[in-house]
PDB file of N, CA and C in Angstrom:
ATOM      1  N   UNK Z   1      36.419  -0.248  54.840  1.00 96.00           N
ATOM      2  CA  UNK Z   1      37.097   0.447  53.769  1.00 96.00           C
ATOM      3  C   UNK Z   1      37.845  -0.554  52.896  1.00 96.00           C
ATOM      4  N   UNK Z   2      38.131  -0.104  51.685  1.00 98.00           N
ATOM      5  CA  UNK Z   2      38.832  -0.925  50.707  1.00 98.00           C
ATOM      6  C   UNK Z   2      40.200  -0.303  50.464  1.00 98.00           C
ATOM      7  N   UNK Z   3      41.250  -1.135  50.517  1.00 98.00           N
ATOM      8  CA  UNK Z   3      42.592  -0.667  50.160  1.00 98.00           C
ATOM      9  C   UNK Z   3      42.784  -0.890  48.671  1.00 98.00           C
ATOM     10  N   UNK Z   4      43.243   0.142  47.963  1.00 98.00           N
ATOM     11  CA  UNK Z   4      43.380   0.070  46.504  1.00 98.00           C
ATOM     12  C   UNK Z   4      44.763   0.549  46.104  1.00 98.00           C
ATOM     13  N   UNK Z   5      45.431  -0.268  45.308  1.00 97.00           N
ATOM     14  CA  UNK Z   5      46.727   0.114  44.748  1.00 97.00           C
ATOM     15  C   UNK Z   5      46.662  -0.062  43.242  1.00 97.00           C
ATOM     16  N   UNK Z   6      47.118   0.938  42.522  1.00 97.00           N
ATOM     17  CA  UNK Z   6      47.123   0.895  41.066  1.00 97.00           C
ATOM     18  C   UNK Z   6      48.553   0.658  40.598  1.00 97.00           C
ATOM     19  N   UNK Z   7      48.723  -0.397  39.805  1.00 97.00           N
ATOM     20  CA  UNK Z   7      50.019  -0.739  39.210  1.00 97.00           C
ATOM     21  C   UNK Z   7      49.903  -0.465  37.706  1.00 97.00           C
ATOM     22  N   UNK Z   8      50.833   0.313  37.162  1.00 96.00           N
ATOM     23  CA  UNK Z   8      50.793   0.621  35.731  1.00 96.00           C
ATOM     24  C   UNK Z   8      52.079   0.148  35.071  1.00 96.00           C
ATOM     25  N   UNK Z   9      51.927  -0.564  33.969  1.00 94.00           N
ATOM     26  CA  UNK Z   9      53.075  -1.010  33.174  1.00 94.00           C
ATOM     27  C   UNK Z   9      52.672  -0.898  31.716  1.00 94.00           C
ATOM     28  N   UNK Z  10      53.253   0.072  31.022  1.00 93.00           N
ATOM     29  CA  UNK Z  10      52.871   0.322  29.635  1.00 93.00           C
ATOM     30  C   UNK Z  10      51.394   0.651  29.581  1.00 93.00           C
ATOM     31  N   UNK Z  11      50.664  -0.004  28.672  1.00 91.00           N
ATOM     32  CA  UNK Z  11      49.236   0.295  28.550  1.00 91.00           C
ATOM     33  C   UNK Z  11      48.354  -0.406  29.587  1.00 91.00           C
ATOM     34  N   UNK Z  12      48.946  -1.303  30.360  1.00 93.00           N
ATOM     35  CA  UNK Z  12      48.170  -2.072  31.334  1.00 93.00           C
ATOM     36  C   UNK Z  12      48.024  -1.308  32.651  1.00 93.00           C
ATOM     37  N   UNK Z  13      46.803  -1.292  33.160  1.00 96.00           N
ATOM     38  CA  UNK Z  13      46.513  -0.669  34.457  1.00 96.00           C
ATOM     39  C   UNK Z  13      45.861  -1.740  35.335  1.00 96.00           C
ATOM     40  N   UNK Z  14      46.606  -2.211  36.318  1.00 97.00           N
ATOM     41  CA  UNK Z  14      46.116  -3.247  37.213  1.00 97.00           C
ATOM     42  C   UNK Z  14      45.676  -2.597  38.517  1.00 97.00           C
ATOM     43  N   UNK Z  15      44.441  -2.860  38.907  1.00 98.00           N
ATOM     44  CA  UNK Z  15      43.918  -2.389  40.182  1.00 98.00           C
ATOM     45  C   UNK Z  15      43.880  -3.572  41.141  1.00 98.00           C
ATOM     46  N   UNK Z  16      44.701  -3.495  42.187  1.00 98.00           N
ATOM     47  CA  UNK Z  16      44.723  -4.511  43.235  1.00 98.00           C
ATOM     48  C   UNK Z  16      43.978  -3.932  44.433  1.00 98.00           C
ATOM     49  N   UNK Z  17      42.998  -4.667  44.939  1.00 98.00           N
ATOM     50  CA  UNK Z  17      42.182  -4.145  46.033  1.00 98.00           C
ATOM     51  C   UNK Z  17      41.814  -5.254  47.005  1.00 98.00           C
ATOM     52  N   UNK Z  18      41.747  -4.871  48.288  1.00 98.00           N
ATOM     53  CA  UNK Z  18      41.366  -5.835  49.316  1.00 98.00           C
ATOM     54  C   UNK Z  18      40.605  -5.136  50.428  1.00 98.00           C
ATOM     55  N   UNK Z  19      39.849  -5.925  51.167  1.00 98.00           N
ATOM     56  CA  UNK Z  19      39.226  -5.413  52.383  1.00 98.00           C
ATOM     57  C   UNK Z  19      40.359  -5.005  53.326  1.00 98.00           C
ATOM     58  N   UNK Z  20      40.259  -3.829  53.885  1.00 97.00           N
ATOM     59  CA  UNK Z  20      41.318  -3.325  54.755  1.00 97.00           C
ATOM     60  C   UNK Z  20      41.632  -4.295  55.891  1.00 97.00           C
ATOM     61  N   UNK Z  21      40.620  -4.942  56.429  1.00 97.00           N
ATOM     62  CA  UNK Z  21      40.809  -5.849  57.568  1.00 97.00           C
ATOM     63  C   UNK Z  21      41.657  -7.074  57.218  1.00 97.00           C
ATOM     64  N   UNK Z  22      41.783  -7.386  55.919  1.00 98.00           N
ATOM     65  CA  UNK Z  22      42.547  -8.565  55.494  1.00 98.00           C
ATOM     66  C   UNK Z  22      44.014  -8.261  55.213  1.00 98.00           C
ATOM     67  N   UNK Z  23      44.361  -6.986  55.117  1.00 97.00           N
ATOM     68  CA  UNK Z  23      45.735  -6.636  54.765  1.00 97.00           C
ATOM     69  C   UNK Z  23      46.716  -7.244  55.768  1.00 97.00           C
ATOM     70  N   UNK Z  24      47.744  -7.902  55.245  1.00 96.00           N
ATOM     71  CA  UNK Z  24      48.762  -8.530  56.084  1.00 96.00           C
ATOM     72  C   UNK Z  24      48.456  -9.954  56.500  1.00 96.00           C
ATOM     73  N   UNK Z  25      47.279 -10.457  56.167  1.00 97.00           N
ATOM     74  CA  UNK Z  25      46.911 -11.823  56.544  1.00 97.00           C
ATOM     75  C   UNK Z  25      47.257 -12.804  55.425  1.00 97.00           C
ATOM     76  N   UNK Z  26      47.244 -14.083  55.761  1.00 97.00           N
ATOM     77  CA  UNK Z  26      47.435 -15.141  54.781  1.00 97.00           C
ATOM     78  C   UNK Z  26      46.205 -16.031  54.806  1.00 97.00           C
ATOM     79  N   UNK Z  27      45.581 -16.190  53.645  1.00 97.00           N
ATOM     80  CA  UNK Z  27      44.401 -17.045  53.506  1.00 97.00           C
ATOM     81  C   UNK Z  27      44.849 -18.400  52.977  1.00 97.00           C
ATOM     82  N   UNK Z  28      44.225 -19.465  53.496  1.00 97.00           N
ATOM     83  CA  UNK Z  28      44.596 -20.818  53.068  1.00 97.00           C
ATOM     84  C   UNK Z  28      43.344 -21.647  52.795  1.00 97.00           C
ATOM     85  N   UNK Z  29      43.441 -22.446  51.758  1.00 94.00           N
ATOM     86  CA  UNK Z  29      42.372 -23.387  51.411  1.00 94.00           C
ATOM     87  C   UNK Z  29      43.045 -24.582  50.760  1.00 94.00           C
ATOM     88  N   UNK Z  30      43.233 -25.668  51.523  1.00 93.00           N
ATOM     89  CA  UNK Z  30      43.956 -26.826  50.999  1.00 93.00           C
ATOM     90  C   UNK Z  30      45.375 -26.420  50.637  1.00 93.00           C
ATOM     91  N   UNK Z  31      45.772 -26.667  49.392  1.00 94.00           N
ATOM     92  CA  UNK Z  31      47.117 -26.341  48.920  1.00 94.00           C
ATOM     93  C   UNK Z  31      47.258 -24.872  48.495  1.00 94.00           C
ATOM     94  N   UNK Z  32      46.139 -24.166  48.413  1.00 94.00           N
ATOM     95  CA  UNK Z  32      46.151 -22.775  47.948  1.00 94.00           C
ATOM     96  C   UNK Z  32      46.443 -21.834  49.118  1.00 94.00           C
ATOM     97  N   UNK Z  33      47.350 -20.904  48.868  1.00 96.00           N
ATOM     98  CA  UNK Z  33      47.719 -19.922  49.897  1.00 96.00           C
ATOM     99  C   UNK Z  33      47.785 -18.556  49.220  1.00 96.00           C
ATOM    100  N   UNK Z  34      47.154 -17.557  49.832  1.00 96.00           N
ATOM    101  CA  UNK Z  34      47.175 -16.196  49.304  1.00 96.00           C
ATOM    102  C   UNK Z  34      47.558 -15.249  50.436  1.00 96.00           C
ATOM    103  N   UNK Z  35      48.720 -14.612  50.290  1.00 96.00           N
ATOM    104  CA  UNK Z  35      49.155 -13.630  51.279  1.00 96.00           C
ATOM    105  C   UNK Z  35      48.708 -12.255  50.784  1.00 96.00           C
ATOM    106  N   UNK Z  36      47.933 -11.565  51.590  1.00 97.00           N
ATOM    107  CA  UNK Z  36      47.425 -10.239  51.239  1.00 97.00           C
ATOM    108  C   UNK Z  36      48.529  -9.245  51.620  1.00 97.00           C
ATOM    109  N   UNK Z  37      49.449  -9.064  50.688  1.00 95.00           N
ATOM    110  CA  UNK Z  37      50.714  -8.377  50.922  1.00 95.00           C
ATOM    111  C   UNK Z  37      50.706  -6.920  50.464  1.00 95.00           C
ATOM    112  N   UNK Z  38      51.895  -6.346  50.404  1.00 95.00           N
ATOM    113  CA  UNK Z  38      52.066  -4.952  49.978  1.00 95.00           C
ATOM    114  C   UNK Z  38      51.586  -4.726  48.541  1.00 95.00           C
ATOM    115  N   UNK Z  39      51.395  -5.783  47.781  1.00 95.00           N
ATOM    116  CA  UNK Z  39      50.815  -5.690  46.434  1.00 95.00           C
ATOM    117  C   UNK Z  39      49.473  -4.947  46.486  1.00 95.00           C
ATOM    118  N   UNK Z  40      48.753  -5.099  47.587  1.00 96.00           N
ATOM    119  CA  UNK Z  40      47.437  -4.483  47.774  1.00 96.00           C
ATOM    120  C   UNK Z  40      47.496  -3.176  48.573  1.00 96.00           C
ATOM    121  N   UNK Z  41      48.635  -2.854  49.149  1.00 95.00           N
ATOM    122  CA  UNK Z  41      48.731  -1.694  50.034  1.00 95.00           C
ATOM    123  C   UNK Z  41      48.653  -0.398  49.237  1.00 95.00           C
ATOM    124  N   UNK Z  42      47.630   0.376  49.517  1.00 95.00           N
ATOM    125  CA  UNK Z  42      47.437   1.623  48.792  1.00 95.00           C
ATOM    126  C   UNK Z  42      46.503   2.545  49.536  1.00 95.00           C
ATOM    127  N   UNK Z  43      45.721   3.280  48.772  1.00 96.00           N
ATOM    128  CA  UNK Z  43      44.795   4.251  49.353  1.00 96.00           C
ATOM    129  C   UNK Z  43      43.563   3.577  49.936  1.00 96.00           C
ATOM    130  N   UNK Z  44      43.066   4.133  51.040  1.00 97.00           N
ATOM    131  CA  UNK Z  44      41.789   3.698  51.608  1.00 97.00           C
ATOM    132  C   UNK Z  44      40.695   4.377  50.798  1.00 97.00           C
ATOM    133  N   UNK Z  45      39.739   3.589  50.308  1.00 97.00           N
ATOM    134  CA  UNK Z  45      38.684   4.140  49.466  1.00 97.00           C
ATOM    135  C   UNK Z  45      37.319   3.608  49.858  1.00 97.00           C
ATOM    136  N   UNK Z  46      36.313   4.399  49.514  1.00 97.00           N
ATOM    137  CA  UNK Z  46      34.930   3.950  49.628  1.00 97.00           C
ATOM    138  C   UNK Z  46      34.632   3.066  48.426  1.00 97.00           C
ATOM    139  N   UNK Z  47      33.505   2.409  48.453  1.00 96.00           N
ATOM    140  CA  UNK Z  47      33.090   1.588  47.310  1.00 96.00           C
ATOM    141  C   UNK Z  47      33.010   2.428  46.036  1.00 96.00           C
ATOM    142  N   UNK Z  48      32.474   3.619  46.139  1.00 97.00           N
ATOM    143  CA  UNK Z  48      32.309   4.475  44.964  1.00 97.00           C
ATOM    144  C   UNK Z  48      33.662   4.869  44.369  1.00 97.00           C
ATOM    145  N   UNK Z  49      34.621   5.208  45.213  1.00 97.00           N
ATOM    146  CA  UNK Z  49      35.958   5.573  44.736  1.00 97.00           C
ATOM    147  C   UNK Z  49      36.648   4.378  44.084  1.00 97.00           C
ATOM    148  N   UNK Z  50      36.495   3.200  44.693  1.00 97.00           N
ATOM    149  CA  UNK Z  50      37.066   1.969  44.152  1.00 97.00           C
ATOM    150  C   UNK Z  50      36.503   1.676  42.762  1.00 97.00           C
ATOM    151  N   UNK Z  51      35.197   1.740  42.626  1.00 97.00           N
ATOM    152  CA  UNK Z  51      34.551   1.465  41.334  1.00 97.00           C
ATOM    153  C   UNK Z  51      35.009   2.471  40.277  1.00 97.00           C
ATOM    154  N   UNK Z  52      35.181   3.716  40.658  1.00 96.00           N
ATOM    155  CA  UNK Z  52      35.670   4.733  39.714  1.00 96.00           C
ATOM    156  C   UNK Z  52      37.059   4.355  39.201  1.00 96.00           C
ATOM    157  N   UNK Z  53      37.923   3.842  40.073  1.00 95.00           N
ATOM    158  CA  UNK Z  53      39.255   3.397  39.641  1.00 95.00           C
ATOM    159  C   UNK Z  53      39.169   2.202  38.708  1.00 95.00           C
ATOM    160  N   UNK Z  54      38.226   1.306  38.973  1.00 95.00           N
ATOM    161  CA  UNK Z  54      38.077   0.117  38.131  1.00 95.00           C
ATOM    162  C   UNK Z  54      37.712   0.468  36.690  1.00 95.00           C
ATOM    163  N   UNK Z  55      37.001   1.554  36.508  1.00 93.00           N
ATOM    164  CA  UNK Z  55      36.567   1.938  35.157  1.00 93.00           C
ATOM    165  C   UNK Z  55      37.751   2.216  34.232  1.00 93.00           C
ATOM    166  N   UNK Z  56      38.913   2.531  34.797  1.00 92.00           N
ATOM    167  CA  UNK Z  56      40.102   2.774  33.991  1.00 92.00           C
ATOM    168  C   UNK Z  56      41.071   1.612  33.962  1.00 92.00           C
ATOM    169  N   UNK Z  57      40.694   0.491  34.576  1.00 96.00           N
ATOM    170  CA  UNK Z  57      41.595  -0.663  34.697  1.00 96.00           C
ATOM    171  C   UNK Z  57      41.496  -1.607  33.509  1.00 96.00           C
ATOM    172  N   UNK Z  58      42.605  -2.276  33.218  1.00 96.00           N
ATOM    173  CA  UNK Z  58      42.609  -3.353  32.228  1.00 96.00           C
ATOM    174  C   UNK Z  58      42.674  -4.719  32.913  1.00 96.00           C
ATOM    175  N   UNK Z  59      43.133  -4.718  34.170  1.00 96.00           N
ATOM    176  CA  UNK Z  59      43.249  -5.945  34.960  1.00 96.00           C
ATOM    177  C   UNK Z  59      42.841  -5.605  36.392  1.00 96.00           C
ATOM    178  N   UNK Z  60      42.180  -6.545  37.064  1.00 97.00           N
ATOM    179  CA  UNK Z  60      41.817  -6.341  38.454  1.00 97.00           C
ATOM    180  C   UNK Z  60      42.088  -7.584  39.270  1.00 97.00           C
ATOM    181  N   UNK Z  61      42.465  -7.394  40.525  1.00 97.00           N
ATOM    182  CA  UNK Z  61      42.728  -8.480  41.449  1.00 97.00           C
ATOM    183  C   UNK Z  61      42.110  -8.075  42.781  1.00 97.00           C
ATOM    184  N   UNK Z  62      41.127  -8.845  43.262  1.00 98.00           N
ATOM    185  CA  UNK Z  62      40.313  -8.438  44.410  1.00 98.00           C
ATOM    186  C   UNK Z  62      40.253  -9.526  45.475  1.00 98.00           C
ATOM    187  N   UNK Z  63      40.336  -9.106  46.753  1.00 98.00           N
ATOM    188  CA  UNK Z  63      40.250 -10.047  47.870  1.00 98.00           C
ATOM    189  C   UNK Z  63      39.346  -9.464  48.952  1.00 98.00           C
ATOM    190  N   UNK Z  64      38.424 -10.288  49.432  1.00 98.00           N
ATOM    191  CA  UNK Z  64      37.591  -9.911  50.573  1.00 98.00           C
ATOM    192  C   UNK Z  64      36.145  -9.675  50.196  1.00 98.00           C
ATOM    193  N   UNK Z  65      35.286  -9.859  51.179  1.00 98.00           N
ATOM    194  CA  UNK Z  65      33.835  -9.776  50.964  1.00 98.00           C
ATOM    195  C   UNK Z  65      33.396  -8.400  50.485  1.00 98.00           C
ATOM    196  N   UNK Z  66      33.855  -7.344  51.140  1.00 98.00           N
ATOM    197  CA  UNK Z  66      33.449  -5.985  50.761  1.00 98.00           C
ATOM    198  C   UNK Z  66      33.947  -5.629  49.353  1.00 98.00           C
ATOM    199  N   UNK Z  67      35.186  -5.936  49.083  1.00 98.00           N
ATOM    200  CA  UNK Z  67      35.814  -5.591  47.803  1.00 98.00           C
ATOM    201  C   UNK Z  67      35.194  -6.360  46.647  1.00 98.00           C
ATOM    202  N   UNK Z  68      35.081  -7.667  46.788  1.00 98.00           N
ATOM    203  CA  UNK Z  68      34.521  -8.494  45.713  1.00 98.00           C
ATOM    204  C   UNK Z  68      33.055  -8.142  45.484  1.00 98.00           C
ATOM    205  N   UNK Z  69      32.298  -7.917  46.547  1.00 97.00           N
ATOM    206  CA  UNK Z  69      30.884  -7.547  46.394  1.00 97.00           C
ATOM    207  C   UNK Z  69      30.747  -6.223  45.646  1.00 97.00           C
ATOM    208  N   UNK Z  70      31.618  -5.259  45.930  1.00 97.00           N
ATOM    209  CA  UNK Z  70      31.578  -3.971  45.229  1.00 97.00           C
ATOM    210  C   UNK Z  70      31.874  -4.167  43.747  1.00 97.00           C
ATOM    211  N   UNK Z  71      32.867  -4.989  43.431  1.00 97.00           N
ATOM    212  CA  UNK Z  71      33.205  -5.272  42.026  1.00 97.00           C
ATOM    213  C   UNK Z  71      32.051  -5.997  41.337  1.00 97.00           C
ATOM    214  N   UNK Z  72      31.369  -6.874  42.051  1.00 96.00           N
ATOM    215  CA  UNK Z  72      30.205  -7.571  41.500  1.00 96.00           C
ATOM    216  C   UNK Z  72      29.064  -6.601  41.211  1.00 96.00           C
ATOM    217  N   UNK Z  73      28.731  -5.778  42.180  1.00 96.00           N
ATOM    218  CA  UNK Z  73      27.624  -4.823  42.000  1.00 96.00           C
ATOM    219  C   UNK Z  73      27.863  -3.894  40.814  1.00 96.00           C
ATOM    220  N   UNK Z  74      29.131  -3.583  40.567  1.00 96.00           N
ATOM    221  CA  UNK Z  74      29.475  -2.688  39.456  1.00 96.00           C
ATOM    222  C   UNK Z  74      29.596  -3.430  38.119  1.00 96.00           C
ATOM    223  N   UNK Z  75      29.432  -4.765  38.139  1.00 95.00           N
ATOM    224  CA  UNK Z  75      29.444  -5.544  36.913  1.00 95.00           C
ATOM    225  C   UNK Z  75      30.816  -5.995  36.430  1.00 95.00           C
ATOM    226  N   UNK Z  76      31.836  -5.928  37.295  1.00 94.00           N
ATOM    227  CA  UNK Z  76      33.183  -6.325  36.896  1.00 94.00           C
ATOM    228  C   UNK Z  76      33.491  -7.786  37.194  1.00 94.00           C
ATOM    229  N   UNK Z  77      32.679  -8.424  38.055  1.00 94.00           N
ATOM    230  CA  UNK Z  77      32.908  -9.810  38.463  1.00 94.00           C
ATOM    231  C   UNK Z  77      31.573 -10.542  38.479  1.00 94.00           C
ATOM    232  N   UNK Z  78      31.555 -11.738  37.897  1.00 91.00           N
ATOM    233  CA  UNK Z  78      30.371 -12.578  37.934  1.00 91.00           C
ATOM    234  C   UNK Z  78      30.476 -13.594  39.064  1.00 91.00           C
ATOM    235  N   UNK Z  79      29.359 -14.143  39.468  1.00 86.00           N
ATOM    236  CA  UNK Z  79      29.326 -15.120  40.560  1.00 86.00           C
ATOM    237  C   UNK Z  79      30.227 -16.319  40.274  1.00 86.00           C
ATOM    238  N   UNK Z  80      30.292 -16.731  39.012  1.00 90.00           N
ATOM    239  CA  UNK Z  80      31.098 -17.899  38.653  1.00 90.00           C
ATOM    240  C   UNK Z  80      32.591 -17.586  38.587  1.00 90.00           C
ATOM    241  N   UNK Z  81      32.974 -16.330  38.779  1.00 89.00           N
ATOM    242  CA  UNK Z  81      34.371 -15.940  38.724  1.00 89.00           C
ATOM    243  C   UNK Z  81      35.016 -15.780  40.090  1.00 89.00           C
ATOM    244  N   UNK Z  82      34.369 -16.322  41.121  1.00 96.00           N
ATOM    245  CA  UNK Z  82      34.882 -16.145  42.486  1.00 96.00           C
ATOM    246  C   UNK Z  82      35.489 -17.451  42.995  1.00 96.00           C
ATOM    247  N   UNK Z  83      36.692 -17.348  43.542  1.00 95.00           N
ATOM    248  CA  UNK Z  83      37.375 -18.462  44.188  1.00 95.00           C
ATOM    249  C   UNK Z  83      37.383 -18.172  45.682  1.00 95.00           C
ATOM    250  N   UNK Z  84      36.953 -19.133  46.474  1.00 96.00           N
ATOM    251  CA  UNK Z  84      36.927 -18.940  47.933  1.00 96.00           C
ATOM    252  C   UNK Z  84      38.188 -19.533  48.533  1.00 96.00           C
ATOM    253  N   UNK Z  85      38.901 -18.719  49.312  1.00 97.00           N
ATOM    254  CA  UNK Z  85      40.145 -19.142  49.962  1.00 97.00           C
ATOM    255  C   UNK Z  85      40.032 -18.781  51.438  1.00 97.00           C
ATOM    256  N   UNK Z  86      40.056 -19.770  52.282  1.00 96.00           N
ATOM    257  CA  UNK Z  86      39.984 -19.514  53.724  1.00 96.00           C
ATOM    258  C   UNK Z  86      38.749 -18.743  54.137  1.00 96.00           C
ATOM    259  N   UNK Z  87      37.632 -18.979  53.444  1.00 96.00           N
ATOM    260  CA  UNK Z  87      36.380 -18.320  53.781  1.00 96.00           C
ATOM    261  C   UNK Z  87      36.223 -16.915  53.225  1.00 96.00           C
ATOM    262  N   UNK Z  88      37.165 -16.474  52.396  1.00 98.00           N
ATOM    263  CA  UNK Z  88      37.097 -15.149  51.790  1.00 98.00           C
ATOM    264  C   UNK Z  88      37.104 -15.271  50.269  1.00 98.00           C
ATOM    265  N   UNK Z  89      36.354 -14.411  49.590  1.00 98.00           N
ATOM    266  CA  UNK Z  89      36.320 -14.469  48.130  1.00 98.00           C
ATOM    267  C   UNK Z  89      37.542 -13.787  47.519  1.00 98.00           C
ATOM    268  N   UNK Z  90      37.982 -14.355  46.393  1.00 98.00           N
ATOM    269  CA  UNK Z  90      39.058 -13.783  45.575  1.00 98.00           C
ATOM    270  C   UNK Z  90      38.561 -13.804  44.140  1.00 98.00           C
ATOM    271  N   UNK Z  91      38.766 -12.704  43.426  1.00 97.00           N
ATOM    272  CA  UNK Z  91      38.337 -12.647  42.034  1.00 97.00           C
ATOM    273  C   UNK Z  91      39.321 -11.812  41.232  1.00 97.00           C
ATOM    274  N   UNK Z  92      39.345 -12.070  39.944  1.00 96.00           N
ATOM    275  CA  UNK Z  92      40.174 -11.310  39.022  1.00 96.00           C
ATOM    276  C   UNK Z  92      39.342 -10.907  37.830  1.00 96.00           C
ATOM    277  N   UNK Z  93      39.782  -9.858  37.152  1.00 95.00           N
ATOM    278  CA  UNK Z  93      39.113  -9.441  35.914  1.00 95.00           C
ATOM    279  C   UNK Z  93      40.180  -9.037  34.909  1.00 95.00           C
ATOM    280  N   UNK Z  94      39.859  -9.232  33.640  1.00 93.00           N
ATOM    281  CA  UNK Z  94      40.724  -8.797  32.557  1.00 93.00           C
ATOM    282  C   UNK Z  94      39.823  -8.194  31.488  1.00 93.00           C
ATOM    283  N   UNK Z  95      40.189  -7.010  31.018  1.00 88.00           N
ATOM    284  CA  UNK Z  95      39.453  -6.375  29.932  1.00 88.00           C
ATOM    285  C   UNK Z  95      40.133  -6.770  28.637  1.00 88.00           C
ATOM    286  N   UNK Z  96      39.382  -7.397  27.749  1.00 81.00           N
ATOM    287  CA  UNK Z  96      39.914  -7.854  26.473  1.00 81.00           C
ATOM    288  C   UNK Z  96      39.520  -6.833  25.397  1.00 81.00           C
ATOM    289  N   UNK Z  97      40.527  -6.223  24.805  1.00 71.00           N
ATOM    290  CA  UNK Z  97      40.250  -5.242  23.746  1.00 71.00           C
ATOM    291  C   UNK Z  97      39.763  -5.980  22.504  1.00 71.00           C
ATOM    292  N   UNK Z  98      38.820  -5.371  21.837  1.00 62.00           N
ATOM    293  CA  UNK Z  98      38.311  -6.097  20.683  1.00 62.00           C
ATOM    294  C   UNK Z  98      37.764  -5.253  19.616  1.00 62.00           C
TER     295      UNK Z  98
END
């Protein structure tokens, strides 16, 4: 399952999502450290529910194999947009209005 939390500030809608199994862990890669904290703590969702939430997002922050792969399959993340930290993928997205 994917944990999804939606943060809203003005017109910005940030969807923070992680693989449930990673919640509470700290990933490390050299000097880079990512704590999968309460920032990601939210509703448990299926891939389909997660993707539906992404359609309304202006910003996304994703951690974990299941979560990043779902965002990729839905076209929100490209292969070149993935950073690997401690053996787990991390990706972000921003929708640019134009």
